CSV table of C-alpha atoms in Angstrom, one decimal:
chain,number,residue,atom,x,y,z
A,172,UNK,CA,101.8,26.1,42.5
A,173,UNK,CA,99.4,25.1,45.3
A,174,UNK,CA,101.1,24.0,48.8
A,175,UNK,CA,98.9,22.3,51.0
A,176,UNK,CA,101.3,22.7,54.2
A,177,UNK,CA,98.7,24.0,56.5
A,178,UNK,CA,98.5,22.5,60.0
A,179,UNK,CA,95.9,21.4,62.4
A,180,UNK,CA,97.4,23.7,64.7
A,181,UNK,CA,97.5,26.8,62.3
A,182,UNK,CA,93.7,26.2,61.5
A,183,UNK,CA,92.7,26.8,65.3
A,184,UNK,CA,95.2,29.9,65.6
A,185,UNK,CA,93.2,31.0,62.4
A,186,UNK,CA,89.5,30.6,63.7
A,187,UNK,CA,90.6,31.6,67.4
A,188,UNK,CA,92.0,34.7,65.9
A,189,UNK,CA,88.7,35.8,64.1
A,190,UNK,CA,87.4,38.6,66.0
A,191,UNK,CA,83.5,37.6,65.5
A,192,UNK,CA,83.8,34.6,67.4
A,193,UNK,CA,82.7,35.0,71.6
A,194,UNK,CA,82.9,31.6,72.5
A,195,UNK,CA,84.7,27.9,72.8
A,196,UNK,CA,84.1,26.0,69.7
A,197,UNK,CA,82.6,22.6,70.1
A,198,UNK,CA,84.4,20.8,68.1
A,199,UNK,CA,87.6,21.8,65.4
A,200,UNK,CA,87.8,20.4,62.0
A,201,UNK,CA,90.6,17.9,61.1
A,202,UNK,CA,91.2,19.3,57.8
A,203,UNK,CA,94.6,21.2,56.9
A,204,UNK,CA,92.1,23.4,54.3
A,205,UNK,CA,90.1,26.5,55.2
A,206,UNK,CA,86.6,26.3,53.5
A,207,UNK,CA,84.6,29.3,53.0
A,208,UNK,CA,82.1,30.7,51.2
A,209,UNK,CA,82.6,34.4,48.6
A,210,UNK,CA,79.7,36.3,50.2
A,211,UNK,CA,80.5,39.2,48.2
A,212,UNK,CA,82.8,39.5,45.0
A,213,UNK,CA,86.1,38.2,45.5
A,214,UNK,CA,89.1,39.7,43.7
A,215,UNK,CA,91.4,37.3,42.6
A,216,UNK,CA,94.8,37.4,41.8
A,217,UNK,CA,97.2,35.8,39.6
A,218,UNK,CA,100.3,36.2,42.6
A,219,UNK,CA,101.3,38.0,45.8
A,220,UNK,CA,102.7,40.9,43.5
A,221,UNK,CA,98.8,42.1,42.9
A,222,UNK,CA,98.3,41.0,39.4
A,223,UNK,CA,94.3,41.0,39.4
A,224,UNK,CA,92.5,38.5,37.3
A,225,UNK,CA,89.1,37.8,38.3
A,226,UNK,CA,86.1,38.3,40.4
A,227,UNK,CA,85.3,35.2,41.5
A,228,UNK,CA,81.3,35.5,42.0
A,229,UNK,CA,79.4,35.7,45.5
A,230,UNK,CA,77.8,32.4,46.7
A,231,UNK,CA,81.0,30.7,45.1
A,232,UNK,CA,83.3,28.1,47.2
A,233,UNK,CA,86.7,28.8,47.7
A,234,UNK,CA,89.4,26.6,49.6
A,235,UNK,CA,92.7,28.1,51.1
A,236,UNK,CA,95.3,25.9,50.9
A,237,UNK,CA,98.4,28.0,51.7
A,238,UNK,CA,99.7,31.3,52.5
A,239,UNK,CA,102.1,34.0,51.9
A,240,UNK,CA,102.6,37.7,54.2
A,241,UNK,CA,99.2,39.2,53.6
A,242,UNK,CA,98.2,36.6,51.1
A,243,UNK,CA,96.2,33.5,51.1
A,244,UNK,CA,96.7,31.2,48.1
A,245,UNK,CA,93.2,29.5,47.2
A,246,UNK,CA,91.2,27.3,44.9
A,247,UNK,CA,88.5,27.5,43.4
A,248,UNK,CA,86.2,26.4,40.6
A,249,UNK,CA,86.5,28.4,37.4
A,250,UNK,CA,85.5,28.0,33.6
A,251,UNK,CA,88.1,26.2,33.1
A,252,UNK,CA,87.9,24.1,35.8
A,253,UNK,CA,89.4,23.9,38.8
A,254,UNK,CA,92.0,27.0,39.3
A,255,UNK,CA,94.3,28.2,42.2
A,256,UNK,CA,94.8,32.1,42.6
A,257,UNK,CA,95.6,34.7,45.7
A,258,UNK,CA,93.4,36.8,48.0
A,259,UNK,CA,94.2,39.3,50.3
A,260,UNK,CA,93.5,38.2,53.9
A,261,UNK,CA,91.6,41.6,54.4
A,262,UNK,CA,89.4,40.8,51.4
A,263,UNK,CA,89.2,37.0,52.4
A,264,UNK,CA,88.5,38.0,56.3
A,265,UNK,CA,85.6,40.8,55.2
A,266,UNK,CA,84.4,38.8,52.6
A,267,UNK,CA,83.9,35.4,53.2
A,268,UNK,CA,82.1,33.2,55.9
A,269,UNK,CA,84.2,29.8,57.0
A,270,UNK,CA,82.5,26.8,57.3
A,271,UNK,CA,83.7,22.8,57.7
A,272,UNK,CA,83.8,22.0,54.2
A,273,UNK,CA,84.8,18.2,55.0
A,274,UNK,CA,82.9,15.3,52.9
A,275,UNK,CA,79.7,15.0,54.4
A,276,UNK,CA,78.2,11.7,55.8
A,277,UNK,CA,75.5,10.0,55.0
A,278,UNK,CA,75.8,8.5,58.5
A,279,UNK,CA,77.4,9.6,61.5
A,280,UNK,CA,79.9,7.3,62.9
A,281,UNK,CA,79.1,5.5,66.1
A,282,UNK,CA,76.4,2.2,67.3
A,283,UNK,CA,73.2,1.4,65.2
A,284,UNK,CA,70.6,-0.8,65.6
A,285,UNK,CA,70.8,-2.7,62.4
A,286,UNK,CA,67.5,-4.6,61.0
A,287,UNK,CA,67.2,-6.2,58.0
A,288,UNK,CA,63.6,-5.9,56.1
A,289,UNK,CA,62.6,-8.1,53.5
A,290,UNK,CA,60.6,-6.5,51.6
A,291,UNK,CA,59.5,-8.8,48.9
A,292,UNK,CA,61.2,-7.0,45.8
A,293,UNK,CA,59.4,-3.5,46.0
A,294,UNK,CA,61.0,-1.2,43.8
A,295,UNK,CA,62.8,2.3,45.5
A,296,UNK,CA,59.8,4.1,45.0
A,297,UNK,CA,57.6,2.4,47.0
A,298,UNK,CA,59.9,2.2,49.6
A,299,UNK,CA,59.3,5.7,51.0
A,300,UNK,CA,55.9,4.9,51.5
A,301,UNK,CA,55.9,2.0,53.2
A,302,UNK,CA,54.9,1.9,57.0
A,303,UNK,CA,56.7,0.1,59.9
A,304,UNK,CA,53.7,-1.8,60.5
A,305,UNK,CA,53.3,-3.6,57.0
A,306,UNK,CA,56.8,-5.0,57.3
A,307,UNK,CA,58.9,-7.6,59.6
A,308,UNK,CA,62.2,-7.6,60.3
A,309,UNK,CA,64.3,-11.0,60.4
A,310,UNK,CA,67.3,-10.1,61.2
A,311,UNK,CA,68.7,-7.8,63.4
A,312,UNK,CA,72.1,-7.0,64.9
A,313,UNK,CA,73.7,-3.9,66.6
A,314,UNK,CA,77.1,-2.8,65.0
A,315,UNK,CA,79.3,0.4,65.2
A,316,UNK,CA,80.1,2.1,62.0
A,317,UNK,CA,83.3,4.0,61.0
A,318,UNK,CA,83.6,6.3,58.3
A,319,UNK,CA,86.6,6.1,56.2
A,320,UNK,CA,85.9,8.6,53.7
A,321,UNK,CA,84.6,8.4,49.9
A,322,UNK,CA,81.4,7.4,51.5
A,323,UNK,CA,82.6,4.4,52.7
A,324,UNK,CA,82.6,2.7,55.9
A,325,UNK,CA,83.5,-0.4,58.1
A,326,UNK,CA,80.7,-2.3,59.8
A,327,UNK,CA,81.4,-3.9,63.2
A,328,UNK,CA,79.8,-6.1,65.4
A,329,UNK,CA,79.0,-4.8,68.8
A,330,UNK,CA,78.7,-8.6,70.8
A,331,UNK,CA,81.6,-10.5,69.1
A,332,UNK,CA,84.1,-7.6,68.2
A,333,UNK,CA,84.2,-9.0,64.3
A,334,UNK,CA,83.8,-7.0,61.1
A,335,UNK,CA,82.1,-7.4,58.0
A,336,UNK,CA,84.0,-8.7,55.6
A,337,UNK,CA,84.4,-8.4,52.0
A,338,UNK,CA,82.0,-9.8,49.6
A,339,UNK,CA,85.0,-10.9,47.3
A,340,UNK,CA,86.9,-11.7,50.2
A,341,UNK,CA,84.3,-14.3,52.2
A,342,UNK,CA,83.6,-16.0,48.7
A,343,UNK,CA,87.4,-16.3,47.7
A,344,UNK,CA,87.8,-17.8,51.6
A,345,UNK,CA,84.8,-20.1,51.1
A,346,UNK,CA,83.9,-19.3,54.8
A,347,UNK,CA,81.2,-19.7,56.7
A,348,UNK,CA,81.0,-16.4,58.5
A,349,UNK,CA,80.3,-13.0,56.8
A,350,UNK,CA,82.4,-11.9,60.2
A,351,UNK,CA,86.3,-11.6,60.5
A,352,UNK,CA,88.9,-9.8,62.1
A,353,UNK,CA,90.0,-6.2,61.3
A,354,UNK,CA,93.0,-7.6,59.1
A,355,UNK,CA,89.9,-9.0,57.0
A,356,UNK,CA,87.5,-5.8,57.2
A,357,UNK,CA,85.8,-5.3,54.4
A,358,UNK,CA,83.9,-1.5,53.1
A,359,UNK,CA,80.6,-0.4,52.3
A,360,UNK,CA,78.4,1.9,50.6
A,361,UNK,CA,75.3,3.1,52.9
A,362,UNK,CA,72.4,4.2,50.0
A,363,UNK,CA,69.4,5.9,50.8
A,364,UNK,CA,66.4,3.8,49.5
A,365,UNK,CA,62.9,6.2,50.7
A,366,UNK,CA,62.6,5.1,54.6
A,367,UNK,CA,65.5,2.6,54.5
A,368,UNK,CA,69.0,1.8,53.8
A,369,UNK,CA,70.7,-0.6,51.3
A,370,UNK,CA,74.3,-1.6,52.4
A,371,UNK,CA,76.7,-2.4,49.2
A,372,UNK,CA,80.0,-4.0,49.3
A,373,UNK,CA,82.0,-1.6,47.3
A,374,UNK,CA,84.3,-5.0,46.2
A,375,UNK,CA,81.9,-6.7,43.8
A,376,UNK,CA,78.5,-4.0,44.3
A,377,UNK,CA,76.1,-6.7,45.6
A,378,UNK,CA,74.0,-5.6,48.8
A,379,UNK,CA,73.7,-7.4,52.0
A,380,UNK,CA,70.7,-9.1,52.6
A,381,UNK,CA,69.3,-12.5,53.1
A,382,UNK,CA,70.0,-15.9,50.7
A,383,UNK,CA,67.8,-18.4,50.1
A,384,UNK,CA,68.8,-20.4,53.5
A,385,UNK,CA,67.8,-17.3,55.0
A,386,UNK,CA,71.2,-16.2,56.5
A,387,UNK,CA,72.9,-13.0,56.0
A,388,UNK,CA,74.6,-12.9,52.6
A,389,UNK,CA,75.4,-10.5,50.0
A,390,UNK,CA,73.6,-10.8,47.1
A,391,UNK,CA,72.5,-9.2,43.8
A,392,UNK,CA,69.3,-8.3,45.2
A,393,UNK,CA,69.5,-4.7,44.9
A,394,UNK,CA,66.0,-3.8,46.6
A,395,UNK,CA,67.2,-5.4,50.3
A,396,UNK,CA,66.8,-3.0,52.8
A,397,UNK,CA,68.1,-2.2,56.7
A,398,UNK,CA,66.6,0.1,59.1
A,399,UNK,CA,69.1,2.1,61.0
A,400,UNK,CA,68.5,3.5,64.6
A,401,UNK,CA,71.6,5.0,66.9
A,402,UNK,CA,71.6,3.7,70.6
A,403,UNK,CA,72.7,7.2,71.4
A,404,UNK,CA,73.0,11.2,70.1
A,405,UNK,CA,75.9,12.0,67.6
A,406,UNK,CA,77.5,14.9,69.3
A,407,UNK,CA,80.8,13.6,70.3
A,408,UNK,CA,84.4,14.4,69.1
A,409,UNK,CA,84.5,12.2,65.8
A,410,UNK,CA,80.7,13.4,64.9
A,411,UNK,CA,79.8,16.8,65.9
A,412,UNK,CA,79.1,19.0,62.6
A,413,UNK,CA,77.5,21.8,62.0
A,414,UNK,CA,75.4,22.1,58.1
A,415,UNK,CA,75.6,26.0,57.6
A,416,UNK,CA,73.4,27.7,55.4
A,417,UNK,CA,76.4,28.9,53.4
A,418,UNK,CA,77.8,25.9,52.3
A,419,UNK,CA,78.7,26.2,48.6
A,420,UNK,CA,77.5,23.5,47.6
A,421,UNK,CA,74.1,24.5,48.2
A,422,UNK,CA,74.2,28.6,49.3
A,423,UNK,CA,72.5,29.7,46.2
A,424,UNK,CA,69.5,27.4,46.2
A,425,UNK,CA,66.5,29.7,45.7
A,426,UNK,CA,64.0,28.6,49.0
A,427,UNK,CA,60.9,29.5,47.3
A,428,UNK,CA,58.6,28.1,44.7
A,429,UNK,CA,59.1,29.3,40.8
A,430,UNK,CA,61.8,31.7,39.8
A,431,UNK,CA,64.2,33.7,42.3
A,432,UNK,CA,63.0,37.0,41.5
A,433,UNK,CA,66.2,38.7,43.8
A,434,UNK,CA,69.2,36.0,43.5
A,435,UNK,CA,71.4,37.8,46.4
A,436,UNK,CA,68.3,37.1,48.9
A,437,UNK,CA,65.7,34.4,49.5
A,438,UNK,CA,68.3,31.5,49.0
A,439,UNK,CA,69.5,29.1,51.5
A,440,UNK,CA,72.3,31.2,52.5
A,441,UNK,CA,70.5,34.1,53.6
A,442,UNK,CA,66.8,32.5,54.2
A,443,UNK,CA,66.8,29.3,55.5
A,444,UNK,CA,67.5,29.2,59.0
A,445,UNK,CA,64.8,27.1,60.2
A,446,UNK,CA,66.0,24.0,57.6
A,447,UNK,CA,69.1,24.4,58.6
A,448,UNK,CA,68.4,24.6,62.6
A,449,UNK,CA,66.2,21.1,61.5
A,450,UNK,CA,68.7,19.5,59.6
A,451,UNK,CA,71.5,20.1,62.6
A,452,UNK,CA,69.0,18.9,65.2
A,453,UNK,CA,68.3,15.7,63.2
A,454,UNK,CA,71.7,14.4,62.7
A,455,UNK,CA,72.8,15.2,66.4
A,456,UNK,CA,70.0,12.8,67.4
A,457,UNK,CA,69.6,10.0,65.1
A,458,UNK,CA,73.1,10.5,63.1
A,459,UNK,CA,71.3,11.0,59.4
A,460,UNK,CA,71.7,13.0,56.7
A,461,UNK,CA,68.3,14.8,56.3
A,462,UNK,CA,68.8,16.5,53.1
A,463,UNK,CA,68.1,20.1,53.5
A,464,UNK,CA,66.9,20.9,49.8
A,465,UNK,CA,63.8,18.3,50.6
A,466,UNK,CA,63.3,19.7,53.8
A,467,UNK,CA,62.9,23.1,52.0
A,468,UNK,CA,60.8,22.1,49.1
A,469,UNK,CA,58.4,20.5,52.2
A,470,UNK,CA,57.9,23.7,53.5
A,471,UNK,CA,57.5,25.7,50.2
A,472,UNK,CA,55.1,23.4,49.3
A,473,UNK,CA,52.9,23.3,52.2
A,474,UNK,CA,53.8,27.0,52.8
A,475,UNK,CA,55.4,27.1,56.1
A,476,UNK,CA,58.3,29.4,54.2
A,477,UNK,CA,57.1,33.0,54.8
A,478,UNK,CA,58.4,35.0,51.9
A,479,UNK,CA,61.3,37.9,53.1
A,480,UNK,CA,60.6,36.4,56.3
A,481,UNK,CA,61.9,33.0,56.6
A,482,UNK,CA,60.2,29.9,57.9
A,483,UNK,CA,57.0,29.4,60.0
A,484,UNK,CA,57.3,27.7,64.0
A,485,UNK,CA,54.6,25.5,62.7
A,486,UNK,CA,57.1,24.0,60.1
A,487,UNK,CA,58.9,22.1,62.8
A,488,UNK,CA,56.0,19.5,64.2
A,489,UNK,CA,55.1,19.2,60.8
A,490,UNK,CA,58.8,18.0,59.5
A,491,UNK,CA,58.6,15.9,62.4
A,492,UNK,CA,55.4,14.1,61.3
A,493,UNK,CA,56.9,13.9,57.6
A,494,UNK,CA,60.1,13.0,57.9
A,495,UNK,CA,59.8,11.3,61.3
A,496,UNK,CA,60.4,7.8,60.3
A,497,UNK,CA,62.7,8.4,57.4
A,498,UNK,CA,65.1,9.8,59.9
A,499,UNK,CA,64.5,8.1,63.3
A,500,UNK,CA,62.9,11.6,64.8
A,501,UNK,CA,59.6,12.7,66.7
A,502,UNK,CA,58.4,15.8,67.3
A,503,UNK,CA,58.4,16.3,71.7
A,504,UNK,CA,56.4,19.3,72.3
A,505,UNK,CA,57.9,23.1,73.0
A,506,UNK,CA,58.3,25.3,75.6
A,507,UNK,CA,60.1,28.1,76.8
A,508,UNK,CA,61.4,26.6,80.2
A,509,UNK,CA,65.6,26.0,80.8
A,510,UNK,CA,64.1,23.8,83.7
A,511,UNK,CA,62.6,21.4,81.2
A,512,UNK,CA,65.2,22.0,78.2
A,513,UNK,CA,67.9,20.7,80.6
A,514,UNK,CA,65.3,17.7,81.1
A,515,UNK,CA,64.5,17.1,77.5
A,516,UNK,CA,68.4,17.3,76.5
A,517,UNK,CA,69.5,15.4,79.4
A,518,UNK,CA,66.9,12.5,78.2
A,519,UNK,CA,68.6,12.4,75.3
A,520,UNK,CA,66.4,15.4,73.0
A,521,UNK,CA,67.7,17.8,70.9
A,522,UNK,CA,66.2,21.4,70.4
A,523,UNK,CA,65.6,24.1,67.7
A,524,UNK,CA,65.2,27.0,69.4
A,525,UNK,CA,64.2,30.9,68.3
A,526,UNK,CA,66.7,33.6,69.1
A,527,UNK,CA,65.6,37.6,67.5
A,528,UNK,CA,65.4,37.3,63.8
A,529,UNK,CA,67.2,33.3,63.7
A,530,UNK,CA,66.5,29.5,64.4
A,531,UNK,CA,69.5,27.4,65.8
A,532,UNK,CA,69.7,24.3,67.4
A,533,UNK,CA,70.9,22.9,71.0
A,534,UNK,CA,72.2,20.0,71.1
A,535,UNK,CA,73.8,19.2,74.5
A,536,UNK,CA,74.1,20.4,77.9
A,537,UNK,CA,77.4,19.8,80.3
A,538,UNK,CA,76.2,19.5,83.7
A,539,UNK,CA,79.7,20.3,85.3
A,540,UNK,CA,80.3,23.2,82.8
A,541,UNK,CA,77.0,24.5,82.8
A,542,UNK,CA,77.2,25.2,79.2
A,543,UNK,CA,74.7,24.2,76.2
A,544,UNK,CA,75.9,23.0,72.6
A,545,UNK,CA,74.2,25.8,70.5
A,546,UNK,CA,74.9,25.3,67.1
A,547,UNK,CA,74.4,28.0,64.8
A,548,UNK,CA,74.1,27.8,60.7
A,549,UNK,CA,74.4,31.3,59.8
A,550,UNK,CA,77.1,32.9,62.5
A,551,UNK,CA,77.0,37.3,62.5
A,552,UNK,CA,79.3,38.8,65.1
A,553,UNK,CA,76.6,40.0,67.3
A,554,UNK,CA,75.9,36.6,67.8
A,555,UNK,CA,80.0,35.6,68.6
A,556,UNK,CA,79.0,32.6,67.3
A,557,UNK,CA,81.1,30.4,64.9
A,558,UNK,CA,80.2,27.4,62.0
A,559,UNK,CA,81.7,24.9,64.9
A,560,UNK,CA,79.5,24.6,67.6
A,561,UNK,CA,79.9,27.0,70.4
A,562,UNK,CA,79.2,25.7,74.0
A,563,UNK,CA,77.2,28.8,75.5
A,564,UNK,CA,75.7,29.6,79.3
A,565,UNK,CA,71.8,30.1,79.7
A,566,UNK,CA,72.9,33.5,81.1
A,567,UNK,CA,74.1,33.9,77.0
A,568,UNK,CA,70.8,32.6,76.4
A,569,UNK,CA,69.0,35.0,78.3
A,570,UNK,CA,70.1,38.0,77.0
A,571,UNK,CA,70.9,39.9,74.2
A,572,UNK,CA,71.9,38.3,70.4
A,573,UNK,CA,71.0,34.5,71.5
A,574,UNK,CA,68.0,35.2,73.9
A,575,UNK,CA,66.3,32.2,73.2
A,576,UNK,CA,62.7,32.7,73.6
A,577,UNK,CA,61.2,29.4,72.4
A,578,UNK,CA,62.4,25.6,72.4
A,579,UNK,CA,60.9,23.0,69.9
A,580,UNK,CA,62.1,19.2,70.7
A,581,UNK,CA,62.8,16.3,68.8
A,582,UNK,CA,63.3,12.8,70.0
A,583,UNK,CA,64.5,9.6,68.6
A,584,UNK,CA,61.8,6.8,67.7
A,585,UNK,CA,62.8,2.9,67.7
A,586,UNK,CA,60.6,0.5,65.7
């Protein structure tokens, strides 16, 4: 019988608790779950009374969702479907890495930039290789965006206060305004179309766009696209995440080109640390979801991933030139100065940076704390670093597991 009667507060005792972990987390995760990743075999069994019934496999996703003494009831997917069984906490602490297993955004909540393209019907295809220059925008507007989960979201305007309202609901009201109150919000669907956005009402499915008066409408018109910039980094409260290289939903992903000739190694989970510290250093900035398998297949293919070795410095001004507009990014040069990395940061840059054998990303710097936002996608206890941000001193970064040797920046473009 699953309980889900964990708290908030008994999720913090848990991580705080966890001897690996050196430093203050920058950020907690709101769920009452524990998400983690099987890094080895994990024994399940049928109750607290030690009635064994499976392995469940390494690189497999499990959930805790209660507990019991020295037993943690979990869930997790079996050939059956989904199943709920019992770990040991000793086998659960040893062998399994915690991450925020929370739905992932396709945008981070907080103000955009919102411009509407009209691109003339092209299909999604050619979307992704269009340039900034070839097209115009005609309308543009700057709105904050709130996630409400299921990949939805409410749109509202910065200037008047007023949200966007339902498809079905503005053509039921025969109004004149696509804008209401909150009573009258309506929700959306952001959907990645190559370099651009389309925004569906998730009422009636049609996409907001222009009609033929020219005025903001929704309409059938599927192809409509919006280009999305944030006014500022996504690193507070309600977005701070970090994308960990053992997330189950992608762990096992074999980063290379052909078959995985070793499946325990050369997989996201234990190879990828440069996509990872990319894909954290994006969505700090510019609040997009870069997703990490193309990042990967980028770098196989233009062989910046070093086999048994991981992924090539080179890899990061390149990304940057590839995946620059698509995400709102720019590559800003490198360095190895905390002088000009408070600079960078302070001007609003985020940084992938190389500590012995790993790449992370910095995100942040607190001036009256004297701390950096280093956020780390594969955390080992030499490092004492955790899957939640950890805010760190430059004396940590100077020394030791996180001496960080070299800085690569990124910076947010606006067309």
């Amino acid at each position: 019988m699953k309980r889900l009667f964990f708290l908030f507060t008994f999720i913090s005792l848990f991580l705080s608790s966890m001897p690996i972990y050196a430093f203050e987390h920058g950020y907690e995760t709101d769920s009452d779950l524990i998400y983690a990743l099987a890094r080895n075999d994990l024994a399940i069994y049928d109750s607290t009374d030690g009635d064994f019934r499976t392995y469940l496999s390494a690189f497999s996703g499990v959930v805790v969702v209660g507990s019991s003494g020295s037993w943690y009831e979990v869930k997790y997917e079996g050939d059956s479907g989904t199943r709920y069984g019992w770990v040991t906490k000793d086998d659960f602490s040893s062998d399994c890495l915690i991450y925020d297993g929370t739905e992932k955004q396709i945008l981070a909540n907080g103000t955009y930039y919102f411009r509407f393209y009209d691109l003339d019907n092209e299909s999604e295809a050619s979307l992704s290789s269009i340039e900034p220059t070839d097209i115009w925008a005609n309308i543009s507007l700057t709105c904050q965006i709130t996630f409400l989960g299921d990949d939805t979201f409410q749109i509202c305007r910065r200037d008047t206060g007023q949200y966007l309202m339902s498809d079905g609901l503005f053509r039921s009201d025969s109004s004149t305004s696509l804008w209401g109150s909150p009573s009258k919000a309506g929700t959306v669907r952001f959907i990645r179309k190559g370099n651009y956005y389309g925004i569906q009402d998730t009422s009636t499915n049609r996409y907001l766009g222009q009609n033929s008066a020219g005025l903001l409408a929704f309409t059938n018109q599927k192809e409509y696209a919006w280009r999305l910039n944030r006014t500022r980094k996504a690193i507070g409260s309600s977005n701070l995440r970090v994308f960990v290289q053992f997330d189950a939903d992608w762990a096992d992903v074999y980063y290379g080109s052909g078959k995985n000739p070793d499946p325990s190694t050369n997989n996201f989970c234990t190879s990828a640390c440069g996509i990872f510290a990319t894909m954290n250093a994006i969505y700090s900035l510019t609040g997009q979801y870069a997703d990490p398998i193309k990042l990967a297949d980028y770098a196989v293919q233009n062989h910046y991933r070093i086999e048994d070795n991981g992924t090539d410095s080179s890899y990061f001004k390149a990304a940057a030139k590839k995946f620059g507009y698509k995400y709102g990014f720019e590559y800003d040069g490198s360095g190895d100065s905390f002088t000009q990395l408070k600079e960078k940061l302070a001007a609003g840059d985020t940084v992938i940076t190389y500590v012995p054998g790993h790449y992370a990303a910095i995100v942040d710097y607190d001036e009256k704390t004297k701390k950096y936002l280093f956020l780390d996608s594969h955390y080992l206890a030499k490092r004492g670093t955790s899957s939640f941000g950890d805010w760190v001193t430059e004396e940590d970064l100077t020394s030791g597991s996180l001496y960080a040797q070299m800085f690569y920046y990124y910076k947010a473009i606006d067309y």
